[in-house]
Coordinates of C-alpha atoms and ligand atoms in Angstrom, one line a residue:
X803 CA -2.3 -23.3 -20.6
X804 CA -3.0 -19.5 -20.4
X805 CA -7.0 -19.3 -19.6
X806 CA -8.9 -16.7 -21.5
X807 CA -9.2 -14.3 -18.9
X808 CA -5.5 -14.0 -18.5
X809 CA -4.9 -13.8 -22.0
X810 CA -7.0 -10.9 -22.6
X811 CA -6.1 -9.0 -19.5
X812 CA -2.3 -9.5 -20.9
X813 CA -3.8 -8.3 -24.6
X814 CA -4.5 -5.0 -22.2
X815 CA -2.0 -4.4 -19.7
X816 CA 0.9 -6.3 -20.9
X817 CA 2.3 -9.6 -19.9
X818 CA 4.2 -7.9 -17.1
X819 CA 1.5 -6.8 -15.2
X820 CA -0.5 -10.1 -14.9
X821 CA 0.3 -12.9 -12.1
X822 CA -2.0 -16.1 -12.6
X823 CA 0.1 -18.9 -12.0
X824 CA -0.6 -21.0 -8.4
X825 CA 2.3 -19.9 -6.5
X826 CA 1.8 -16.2 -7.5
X827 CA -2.2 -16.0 -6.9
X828 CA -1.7 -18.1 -3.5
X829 CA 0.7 -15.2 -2.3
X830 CA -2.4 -13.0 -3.1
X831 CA -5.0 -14.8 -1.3
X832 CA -4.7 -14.0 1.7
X833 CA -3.9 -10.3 4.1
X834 CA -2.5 -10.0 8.2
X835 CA -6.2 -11.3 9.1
X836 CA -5.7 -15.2 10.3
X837 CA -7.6 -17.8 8.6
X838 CA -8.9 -16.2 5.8
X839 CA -7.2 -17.3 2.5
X840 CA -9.0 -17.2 -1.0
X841 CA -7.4 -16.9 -4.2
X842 CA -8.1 -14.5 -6.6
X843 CA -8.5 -15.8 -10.7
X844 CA -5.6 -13.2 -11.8
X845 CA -3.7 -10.8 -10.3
X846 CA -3.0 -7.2 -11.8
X847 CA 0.0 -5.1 -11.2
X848 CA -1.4 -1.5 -12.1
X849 CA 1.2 0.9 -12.2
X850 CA -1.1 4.3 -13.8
X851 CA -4.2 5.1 -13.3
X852 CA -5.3 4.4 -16.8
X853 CA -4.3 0.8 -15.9
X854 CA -6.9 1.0 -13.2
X855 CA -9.7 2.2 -15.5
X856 CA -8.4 -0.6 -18.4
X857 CA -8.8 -3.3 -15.9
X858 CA -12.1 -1.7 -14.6
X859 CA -13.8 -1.6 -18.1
X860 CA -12.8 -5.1 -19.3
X861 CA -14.2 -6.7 -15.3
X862 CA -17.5 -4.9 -16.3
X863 CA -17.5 -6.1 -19.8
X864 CA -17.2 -9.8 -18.5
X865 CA -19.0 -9.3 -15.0
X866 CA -16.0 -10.0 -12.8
X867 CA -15.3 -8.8 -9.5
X868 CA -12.5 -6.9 -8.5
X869 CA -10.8 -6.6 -5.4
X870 CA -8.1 -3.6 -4.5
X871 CA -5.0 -4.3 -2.6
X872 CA -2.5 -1.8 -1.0
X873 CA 0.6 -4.0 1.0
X874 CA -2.2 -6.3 2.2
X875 CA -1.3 -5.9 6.2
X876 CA -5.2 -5.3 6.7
X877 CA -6.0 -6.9 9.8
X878 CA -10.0 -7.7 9.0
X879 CA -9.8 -9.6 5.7
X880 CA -10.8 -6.7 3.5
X881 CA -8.5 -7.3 0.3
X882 CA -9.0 -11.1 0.5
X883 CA -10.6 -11.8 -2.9
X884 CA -13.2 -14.0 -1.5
X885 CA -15.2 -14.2 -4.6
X886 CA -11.9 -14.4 -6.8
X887 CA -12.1 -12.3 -9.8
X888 CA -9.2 -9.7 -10.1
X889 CA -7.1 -8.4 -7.5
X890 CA -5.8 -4.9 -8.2
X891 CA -2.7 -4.2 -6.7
X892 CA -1.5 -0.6 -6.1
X893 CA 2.1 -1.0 -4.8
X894 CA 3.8 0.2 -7.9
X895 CA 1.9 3.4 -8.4
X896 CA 4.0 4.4 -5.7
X897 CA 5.2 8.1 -6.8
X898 CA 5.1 10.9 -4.4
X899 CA 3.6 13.8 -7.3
X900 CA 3.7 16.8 -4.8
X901 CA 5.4 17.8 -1.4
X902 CA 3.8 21.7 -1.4
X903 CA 5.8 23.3 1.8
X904 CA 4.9 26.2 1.5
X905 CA 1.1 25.8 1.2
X906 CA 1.7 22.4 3.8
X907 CA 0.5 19.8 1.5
X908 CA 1.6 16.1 -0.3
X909 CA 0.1 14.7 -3.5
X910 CA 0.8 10.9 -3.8
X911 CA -0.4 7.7 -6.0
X912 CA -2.3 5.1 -3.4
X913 CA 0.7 2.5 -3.6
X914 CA 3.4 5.2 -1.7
X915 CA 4.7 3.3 1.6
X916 CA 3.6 5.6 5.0
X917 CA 6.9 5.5 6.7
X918 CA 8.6 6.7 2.9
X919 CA 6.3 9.4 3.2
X920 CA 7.2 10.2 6.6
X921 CA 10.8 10.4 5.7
X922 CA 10.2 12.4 2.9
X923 CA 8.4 15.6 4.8
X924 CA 10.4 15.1 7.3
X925 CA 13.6 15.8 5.6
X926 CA 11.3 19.3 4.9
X927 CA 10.5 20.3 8.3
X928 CA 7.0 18.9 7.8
X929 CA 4.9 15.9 9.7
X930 CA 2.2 13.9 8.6
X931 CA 1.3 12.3 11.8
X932 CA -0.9 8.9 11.1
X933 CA 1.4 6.1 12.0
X934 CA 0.2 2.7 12.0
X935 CA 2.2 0.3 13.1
X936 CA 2.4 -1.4 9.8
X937 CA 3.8 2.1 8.4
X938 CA 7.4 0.6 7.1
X939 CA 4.8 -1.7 4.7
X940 CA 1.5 -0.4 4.5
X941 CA 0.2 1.7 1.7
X942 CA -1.6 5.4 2.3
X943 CA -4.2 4.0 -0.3
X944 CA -4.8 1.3 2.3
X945 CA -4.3 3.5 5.2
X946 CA -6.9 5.8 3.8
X947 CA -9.6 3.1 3.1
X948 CA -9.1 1.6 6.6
X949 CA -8.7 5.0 8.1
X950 CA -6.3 3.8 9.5
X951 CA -5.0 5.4 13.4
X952 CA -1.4 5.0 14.9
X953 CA 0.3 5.8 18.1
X954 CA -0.1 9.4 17.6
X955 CA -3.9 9.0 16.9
X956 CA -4.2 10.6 20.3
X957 CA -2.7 13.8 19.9
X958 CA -3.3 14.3 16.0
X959 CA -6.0 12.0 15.1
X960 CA -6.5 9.2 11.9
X961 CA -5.8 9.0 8.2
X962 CA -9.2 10.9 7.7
X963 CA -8.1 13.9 9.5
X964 CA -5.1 14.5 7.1
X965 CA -7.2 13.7 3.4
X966 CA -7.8 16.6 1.3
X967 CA -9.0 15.2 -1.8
X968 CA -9.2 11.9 -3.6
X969 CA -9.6 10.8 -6.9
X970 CA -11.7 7.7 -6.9
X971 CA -12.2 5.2 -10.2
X972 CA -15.8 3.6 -9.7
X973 CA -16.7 0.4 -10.4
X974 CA -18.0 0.9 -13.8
X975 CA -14.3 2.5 -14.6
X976 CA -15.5 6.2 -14.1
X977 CA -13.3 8.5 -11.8
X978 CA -13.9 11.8 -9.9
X979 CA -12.0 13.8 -8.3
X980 CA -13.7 15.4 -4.9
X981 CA -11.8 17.8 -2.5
X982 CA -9.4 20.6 -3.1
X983 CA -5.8 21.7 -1.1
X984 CA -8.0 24.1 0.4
X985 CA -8.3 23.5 4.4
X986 CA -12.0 24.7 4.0
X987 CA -14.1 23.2 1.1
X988 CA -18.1 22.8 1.6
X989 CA -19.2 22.6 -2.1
X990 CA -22.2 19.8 -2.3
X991 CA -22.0 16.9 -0.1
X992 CA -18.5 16.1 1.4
X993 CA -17.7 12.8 -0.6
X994 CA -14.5 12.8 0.5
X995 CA -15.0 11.9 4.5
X996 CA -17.5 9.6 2.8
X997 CA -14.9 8.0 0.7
X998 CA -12.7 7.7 4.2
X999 CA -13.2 4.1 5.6
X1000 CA -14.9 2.4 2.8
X1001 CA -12.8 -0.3 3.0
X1002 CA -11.9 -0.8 -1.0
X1003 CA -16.1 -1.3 -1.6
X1004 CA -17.3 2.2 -3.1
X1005 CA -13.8 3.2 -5.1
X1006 CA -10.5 2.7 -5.9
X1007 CA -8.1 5.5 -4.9
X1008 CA -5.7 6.6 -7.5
X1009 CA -4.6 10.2 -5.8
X1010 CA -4.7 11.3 -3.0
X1011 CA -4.0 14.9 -1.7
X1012 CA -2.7 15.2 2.3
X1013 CA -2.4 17.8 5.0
X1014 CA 0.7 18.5 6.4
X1015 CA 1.3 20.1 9.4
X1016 CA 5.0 21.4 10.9
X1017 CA 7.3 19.2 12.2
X1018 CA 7.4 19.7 16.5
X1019 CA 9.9 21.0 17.8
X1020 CA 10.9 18.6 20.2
X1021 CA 9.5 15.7 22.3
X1022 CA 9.9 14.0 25.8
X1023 CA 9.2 10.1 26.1
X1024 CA 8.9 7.7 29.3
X1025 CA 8.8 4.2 30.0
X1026 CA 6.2 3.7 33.1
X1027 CA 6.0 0.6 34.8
X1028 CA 3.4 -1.2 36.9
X1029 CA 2.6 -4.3 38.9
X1030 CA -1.0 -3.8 38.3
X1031 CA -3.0 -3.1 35.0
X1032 CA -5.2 -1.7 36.2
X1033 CA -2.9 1.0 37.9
X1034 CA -2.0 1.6 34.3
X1035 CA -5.3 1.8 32.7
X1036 CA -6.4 4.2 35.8
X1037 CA -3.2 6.1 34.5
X1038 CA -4.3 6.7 31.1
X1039 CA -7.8 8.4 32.2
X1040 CA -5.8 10.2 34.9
X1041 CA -3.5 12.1 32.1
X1042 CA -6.3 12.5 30.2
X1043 CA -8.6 14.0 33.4
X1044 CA -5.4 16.2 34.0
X1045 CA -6.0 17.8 30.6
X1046 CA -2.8 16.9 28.8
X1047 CA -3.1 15.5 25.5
X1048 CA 0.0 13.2 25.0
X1049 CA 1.1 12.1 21.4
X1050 CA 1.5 8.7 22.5
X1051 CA -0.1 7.2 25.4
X1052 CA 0.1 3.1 24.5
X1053 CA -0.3 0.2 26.8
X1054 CA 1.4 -3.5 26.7
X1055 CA 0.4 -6.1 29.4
X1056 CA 2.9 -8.7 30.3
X1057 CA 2.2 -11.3 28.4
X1058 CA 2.9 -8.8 25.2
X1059 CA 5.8 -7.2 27.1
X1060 CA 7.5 -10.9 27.5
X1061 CA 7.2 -11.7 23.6
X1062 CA 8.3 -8.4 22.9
X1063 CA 11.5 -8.7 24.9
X1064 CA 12.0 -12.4 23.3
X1065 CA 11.5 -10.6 20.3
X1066 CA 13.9 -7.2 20.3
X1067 CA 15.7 -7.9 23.5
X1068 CA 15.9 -4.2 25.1
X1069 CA 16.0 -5.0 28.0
X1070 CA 12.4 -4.5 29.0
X1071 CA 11.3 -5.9 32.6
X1072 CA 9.7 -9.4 32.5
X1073 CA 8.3 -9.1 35.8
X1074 CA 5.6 -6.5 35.6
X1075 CA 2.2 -6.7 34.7
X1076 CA 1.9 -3.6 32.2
X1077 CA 4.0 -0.7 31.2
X1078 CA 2.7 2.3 29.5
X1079 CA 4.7 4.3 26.7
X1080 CA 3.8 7.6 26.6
X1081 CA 5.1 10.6 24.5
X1082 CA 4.3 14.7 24.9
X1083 CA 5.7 16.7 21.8
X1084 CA 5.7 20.1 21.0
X1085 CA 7.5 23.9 22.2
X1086 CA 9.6 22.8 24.7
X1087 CA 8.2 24.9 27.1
X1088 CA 4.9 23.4 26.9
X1089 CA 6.6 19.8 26.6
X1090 CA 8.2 20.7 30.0
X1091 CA 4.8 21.3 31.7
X1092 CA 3.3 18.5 30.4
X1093 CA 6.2 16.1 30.9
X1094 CA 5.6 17.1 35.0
X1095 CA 1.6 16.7 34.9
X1096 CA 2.4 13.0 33.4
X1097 CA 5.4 12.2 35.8
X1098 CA 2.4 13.2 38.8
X1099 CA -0.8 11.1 37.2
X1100 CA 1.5 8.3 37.0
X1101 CA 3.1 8.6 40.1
X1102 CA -0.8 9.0 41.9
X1103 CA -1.3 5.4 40.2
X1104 CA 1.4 3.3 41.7
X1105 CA 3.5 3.1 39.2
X1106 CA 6.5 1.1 40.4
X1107 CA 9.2 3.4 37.8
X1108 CA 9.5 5.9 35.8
X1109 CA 12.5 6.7 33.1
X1110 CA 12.8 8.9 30.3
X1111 CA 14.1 7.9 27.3
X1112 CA 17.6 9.3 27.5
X1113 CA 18.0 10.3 23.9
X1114 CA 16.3 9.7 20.6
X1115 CA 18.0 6.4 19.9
X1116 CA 16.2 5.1 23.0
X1117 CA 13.5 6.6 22.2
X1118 CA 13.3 5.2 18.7
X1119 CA 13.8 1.6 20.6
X1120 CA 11.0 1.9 22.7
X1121 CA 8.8 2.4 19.8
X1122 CA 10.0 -0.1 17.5
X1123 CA 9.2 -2.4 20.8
X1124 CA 5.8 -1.1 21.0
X1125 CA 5.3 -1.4 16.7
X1126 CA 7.2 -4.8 17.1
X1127 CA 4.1 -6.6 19.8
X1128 CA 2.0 -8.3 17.0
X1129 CA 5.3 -9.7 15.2
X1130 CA 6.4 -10.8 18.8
X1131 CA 2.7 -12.5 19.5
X1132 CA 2.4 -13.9 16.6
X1133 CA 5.9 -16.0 16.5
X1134 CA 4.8 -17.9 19.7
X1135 CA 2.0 -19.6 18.6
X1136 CA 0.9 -21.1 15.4
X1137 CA -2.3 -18.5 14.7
X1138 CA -2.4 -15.3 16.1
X1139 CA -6.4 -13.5 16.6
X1140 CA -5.6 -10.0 17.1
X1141 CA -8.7 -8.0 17.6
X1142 CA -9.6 -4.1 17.7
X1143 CA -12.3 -3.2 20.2
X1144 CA -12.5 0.6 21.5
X1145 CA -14.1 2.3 24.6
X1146 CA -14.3 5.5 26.3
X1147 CA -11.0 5.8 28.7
X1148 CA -12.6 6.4 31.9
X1149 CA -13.7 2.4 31.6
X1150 CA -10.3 0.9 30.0
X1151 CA -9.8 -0.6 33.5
X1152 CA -13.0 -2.5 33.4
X1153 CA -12.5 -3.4 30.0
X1154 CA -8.6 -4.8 30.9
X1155 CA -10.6 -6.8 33.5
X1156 CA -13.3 -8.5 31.3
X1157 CA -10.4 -9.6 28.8
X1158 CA -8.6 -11.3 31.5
X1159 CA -11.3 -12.9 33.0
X1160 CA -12.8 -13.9 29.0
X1161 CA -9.3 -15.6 29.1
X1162 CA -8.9 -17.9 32.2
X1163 CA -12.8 -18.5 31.9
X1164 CA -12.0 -19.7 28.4
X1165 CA -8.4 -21.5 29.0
X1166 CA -6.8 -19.3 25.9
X1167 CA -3.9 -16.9 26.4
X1168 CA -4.6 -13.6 25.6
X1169 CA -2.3 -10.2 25.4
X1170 CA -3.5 -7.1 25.0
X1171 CA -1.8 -3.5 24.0
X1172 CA -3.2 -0.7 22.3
X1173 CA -3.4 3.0 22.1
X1174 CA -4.7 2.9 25.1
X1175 CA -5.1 7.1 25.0
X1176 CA -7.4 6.6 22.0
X1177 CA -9.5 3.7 24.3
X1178 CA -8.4 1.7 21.5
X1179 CA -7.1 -2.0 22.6
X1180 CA -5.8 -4.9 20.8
X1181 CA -6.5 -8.0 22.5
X1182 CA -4.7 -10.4 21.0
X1183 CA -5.0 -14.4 21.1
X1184 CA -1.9 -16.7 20.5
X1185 CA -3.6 -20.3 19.9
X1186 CA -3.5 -23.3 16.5
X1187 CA -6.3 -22.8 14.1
X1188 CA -5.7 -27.0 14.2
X1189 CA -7.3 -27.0 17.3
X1190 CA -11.2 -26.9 16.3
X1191 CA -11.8 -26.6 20.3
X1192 CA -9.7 -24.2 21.4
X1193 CA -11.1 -22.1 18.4
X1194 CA -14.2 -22.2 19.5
X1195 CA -13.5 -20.8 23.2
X1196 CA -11.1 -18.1 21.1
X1197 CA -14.8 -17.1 19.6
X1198 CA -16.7 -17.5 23.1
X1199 CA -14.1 -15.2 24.4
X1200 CA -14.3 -12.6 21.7
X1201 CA -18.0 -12.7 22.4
X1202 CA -17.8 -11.7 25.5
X1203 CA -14.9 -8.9 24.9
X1204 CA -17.3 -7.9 22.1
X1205 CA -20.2 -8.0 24.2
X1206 CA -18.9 -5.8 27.2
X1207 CA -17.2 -2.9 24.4
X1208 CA -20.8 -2.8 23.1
X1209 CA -22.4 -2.6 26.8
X1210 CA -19.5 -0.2 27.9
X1211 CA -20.6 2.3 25.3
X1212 CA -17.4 1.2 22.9
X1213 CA -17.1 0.1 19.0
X1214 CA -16.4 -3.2 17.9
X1215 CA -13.3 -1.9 15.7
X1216 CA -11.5 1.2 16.6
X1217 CA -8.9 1.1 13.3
X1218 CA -8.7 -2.4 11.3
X1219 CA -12.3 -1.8 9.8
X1220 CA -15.4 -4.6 9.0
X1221 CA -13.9 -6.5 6.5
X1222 CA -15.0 -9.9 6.6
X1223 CA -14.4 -10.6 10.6
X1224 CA -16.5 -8.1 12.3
X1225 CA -19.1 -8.4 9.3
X1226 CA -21.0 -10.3 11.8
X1227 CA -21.1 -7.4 14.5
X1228 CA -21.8 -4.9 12.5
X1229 CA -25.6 -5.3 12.8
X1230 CA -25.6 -5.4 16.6
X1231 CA -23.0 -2.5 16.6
X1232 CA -24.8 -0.4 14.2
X1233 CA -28.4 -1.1 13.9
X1234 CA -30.3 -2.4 11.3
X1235 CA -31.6 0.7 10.4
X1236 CA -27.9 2.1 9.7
X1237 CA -27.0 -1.1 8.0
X1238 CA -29.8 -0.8 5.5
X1239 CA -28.8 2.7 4.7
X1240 CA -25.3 1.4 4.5
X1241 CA -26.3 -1.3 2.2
X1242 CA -28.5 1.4 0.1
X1243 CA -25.4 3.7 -0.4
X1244 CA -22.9 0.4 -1.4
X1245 CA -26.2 -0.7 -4.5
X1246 CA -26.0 3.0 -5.4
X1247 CA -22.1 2.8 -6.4
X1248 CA -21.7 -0.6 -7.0
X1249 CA -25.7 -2.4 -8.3
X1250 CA -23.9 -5.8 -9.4
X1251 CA -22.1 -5.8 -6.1
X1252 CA -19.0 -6.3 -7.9
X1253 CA -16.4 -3.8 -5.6
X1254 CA -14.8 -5.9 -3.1
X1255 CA -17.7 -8.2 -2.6
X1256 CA -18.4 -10.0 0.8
X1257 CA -17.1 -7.7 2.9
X1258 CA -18.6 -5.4 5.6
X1259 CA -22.0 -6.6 5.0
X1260 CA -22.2 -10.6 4.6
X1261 CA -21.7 -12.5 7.7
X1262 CA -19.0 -15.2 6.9
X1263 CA -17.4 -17.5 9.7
X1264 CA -13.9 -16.9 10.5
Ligands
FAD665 C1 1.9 -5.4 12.4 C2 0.6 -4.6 12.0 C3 0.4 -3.4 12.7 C4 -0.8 -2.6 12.4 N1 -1.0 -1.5 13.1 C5 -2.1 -0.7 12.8 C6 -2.3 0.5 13.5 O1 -1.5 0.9 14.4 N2 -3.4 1.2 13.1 C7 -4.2 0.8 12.1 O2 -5.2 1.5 11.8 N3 -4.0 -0.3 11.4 C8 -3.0 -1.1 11.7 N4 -2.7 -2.3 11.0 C9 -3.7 -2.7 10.0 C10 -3.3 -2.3 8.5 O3 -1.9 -2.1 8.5 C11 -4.0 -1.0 8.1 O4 -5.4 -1.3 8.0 C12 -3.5 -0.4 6.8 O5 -4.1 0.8 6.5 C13 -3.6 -1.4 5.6 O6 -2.9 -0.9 4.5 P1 -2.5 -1.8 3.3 O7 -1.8 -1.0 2.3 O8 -1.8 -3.0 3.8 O9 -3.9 -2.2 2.7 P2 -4.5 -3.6 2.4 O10 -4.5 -4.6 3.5 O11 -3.9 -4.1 1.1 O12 -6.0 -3.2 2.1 C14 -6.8 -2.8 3.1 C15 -8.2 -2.4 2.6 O13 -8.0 -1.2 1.8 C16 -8.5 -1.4 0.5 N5 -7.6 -0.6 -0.4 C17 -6.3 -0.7 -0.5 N6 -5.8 0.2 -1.4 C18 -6.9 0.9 -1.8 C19 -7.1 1.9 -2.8 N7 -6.1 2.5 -3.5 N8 -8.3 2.4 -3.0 C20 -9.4 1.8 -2.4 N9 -9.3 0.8 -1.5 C21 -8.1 0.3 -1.2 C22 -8.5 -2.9 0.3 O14 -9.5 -3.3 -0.7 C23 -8.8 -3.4 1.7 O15 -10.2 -3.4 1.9 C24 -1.6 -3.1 11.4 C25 -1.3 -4.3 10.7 C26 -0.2 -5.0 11.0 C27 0.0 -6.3 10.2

């Protein structure tokens, strides 16, 4: 029997655009964030933006919530519909509207895939550097409401650094449209950095205009291997220190680098206790310099080798390795807890030793990679949600890894956002000053708290 609800939505959009039965709305209820699974009442497949604002108007005529969804790889819960309602999912307003080269600019529907973007100004010369690791799936709608970073973070920064202008439907089905192409554009507040990050709770995305930048010219990367971590985190300040600015500067310790192998079988070492994956782009002549500064930091940290990718195929292996570590982690165990903490590089090697002593205090296997240039690590567990007990000591451990970020002058999340599993930080990171101001600016857009409830703000139990 077809409820109400589903009926009317279908009246609206079309019978093709509405998923409600059990099989379809369980593949909905749940992201890349373990142990959080909720399903939503009805599912709708917008393809236009005036399916957005149709769907928008009839949820406010009945009081539903409504919940947006990109490719759903978010790693902190955020398009989990844990109040139901309706899900909104972008992934076929997928059209690419505008590649300007000559003014260095794209204009693209939320639902267009990062790495089909890549491709596509690529083929033109251009770059648009934000690279998640989830890029072959995830969505720029997503990416931009995560600002989400990548393994060139370092050199060229996050989703937010490369956003123009958005237009953003509200929750009462109203849309503006704030920014320009213009590089420089200070009229009235800037709502489109606000916009950034808001993790699907103030607006739904329905354009989105990106800078482009050229393509560089050309690009050196090496493989560095150590028998300490800590040598390696050392390494990552030392470039740094050194003043080079690397496009890639990522970590794996051995435990990642041993599913990764399992995984991809490259033929990475399983005997060492970290390697580092570093990348300098640009003129060659400055890629040249910079390549020697590296090869010396590295070497003045013990590393026990050295090798540069021979030629773009290896190259291009290498970093499908590096994007491949949470796939690897997460087929050894039944549950895999990756989580997102950040802190300034000169005390990544303190950090690296807190999260293995969290571990063997705690009896849980941990491994950790990041972009380590960024200060941004990923320590990830591999245990069995069945396991109520070793659960808890997962959480006792986080705590502490939480803790010492905080202490060390770092962020509980450095990409993967609030969502639903740091909601419970976020006052201690924060304040409860900034969190009431937070909470102040959500009631102003959204009174009836209808947007993407129960994230970023409510505590909930993993
Ligand atoms: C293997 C793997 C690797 C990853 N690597 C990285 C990484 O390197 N860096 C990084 O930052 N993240 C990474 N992530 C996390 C995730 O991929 C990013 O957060 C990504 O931006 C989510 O995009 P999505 O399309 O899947 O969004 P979803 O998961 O569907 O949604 C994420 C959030 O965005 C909101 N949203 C989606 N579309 C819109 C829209 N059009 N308008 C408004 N809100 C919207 C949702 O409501 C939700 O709150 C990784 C995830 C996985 C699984």
């Amino acid at each position: 029997m077809v409820s109400p609800l589903v009926s009317k939505l279908r009246d609206i959009l079309g019978k093709r655009k509405v998923l409600d039965s059990d099989a379809e709305l369980l593949c909905y209820s749940f992201d890349a964030t373990p142990l959080l699974y909720h399903k939503p009442d009805v599912v709708t497949l917008v393809d236009s933006e005036e399916d957005i604002r149709l769907v928008l108007e009839f949820a406010a005529q009945e009081g539903l919530p409504v919940t947006t969804r990109g490719s759903g790889t978010g790693l902190s819960g955020g398009s989990v519909p844990v109040n139901g309602g309706i899900l909104i999912v972008t992934t076929s307003m997928n059209r690419v509207i505008e590649i300007d080269a000559h003014d260095m600019s794209a204009t693209v529907e939320p639902g267009v895939i990062t790495a089909n973007l890549h491709a596509l100004v690529e083929a033109q010369g251009l770059f648009y550097p934000p690279d998640p690791g989830s890029m072959k799936i995830s969505t720029i709608g997503g990416n931009v409401a995560e600002n989400a970073g990548g393994l060139r973070g370092l050199k060229y920064g996050v989703t937010g650094d490369y956003v123009l202008s958005l237009d953003t439907y509200f929750i009462d089905g109203s849309k503006i449209r704030y920014g320009t192409k213009c590089l420089k554009d200070v009229a009235g507040y800037n709502l489109t950095k606000f916009l950034i990050g808001t993790e699907g709770t103030i607006g739904i995305f329905s354009r989105i205009v990106l800078k482009l930048i050229p393509k560089p010219k050309t690009k050196t990367t090496f493989l560095a291997l150590y028998d300490d971590i800590v040598d390696a985190a050392r390494t990552v300040s030392a470039i740094i220190s050194r003043k080079v600015i690397p496009s890639t500067l990522e970590l794996m310790d051995s435990v990642t680098i041993n599913c990764v192998e399992d995984h991809v079988n490259i033929g990475l070492p399983r005997d060492v206790e970290a390697l580092l994956l570093i990348e300098t782009d640009g003129h060659p002549e400055v890629v040249r310099e910079e390549a020697e500064i590296i090869r010396e930091a590295c070497t003045a940290n013990r590393v026990r080798s050295l090798r540069i990718a021979a030629n773009a195929r290896e190259s291009e292996e290498l970093f499908t390795a590096r994007r491949n570590a949470l796939s690897a982690l997460a087929r050894v165990k039944p549950t895999t807890i990756l989580e997102d903490i950040t802190v300034p590089r000169p005390v990544i090697p303190e950090m690296m030793v807190t999260i293995r002593q969290a571990a063997e205090q705690y009896g849980i296997t941990i491994g950790t990679f990041g972009h380590a240039g960024d200060g941004n690590l990923h320590p990830t567990c591999l245990t069995d949600e069945r396991d109520k007990d070793e659960i808890h000591r997962v959480e006792q451990a986080y705590e502490v890894i939480f803790e010492k970020a905080i202490a060390l002058g770092g962020t509980i999340s450095g990409e993967h956002g609030t969502g639903i599993s740091k909601a419970k930080y976020l006052p201690k990171m924060v304040g409860s000053k900034a969190l009431e101001v937070m909470k102040r600016i959500k009631h102003a857009f959204d009174p009836e708290n209808r947007l993407n409830p129960g994230k970023i703000f409510l505590p909930t139990e993993r």
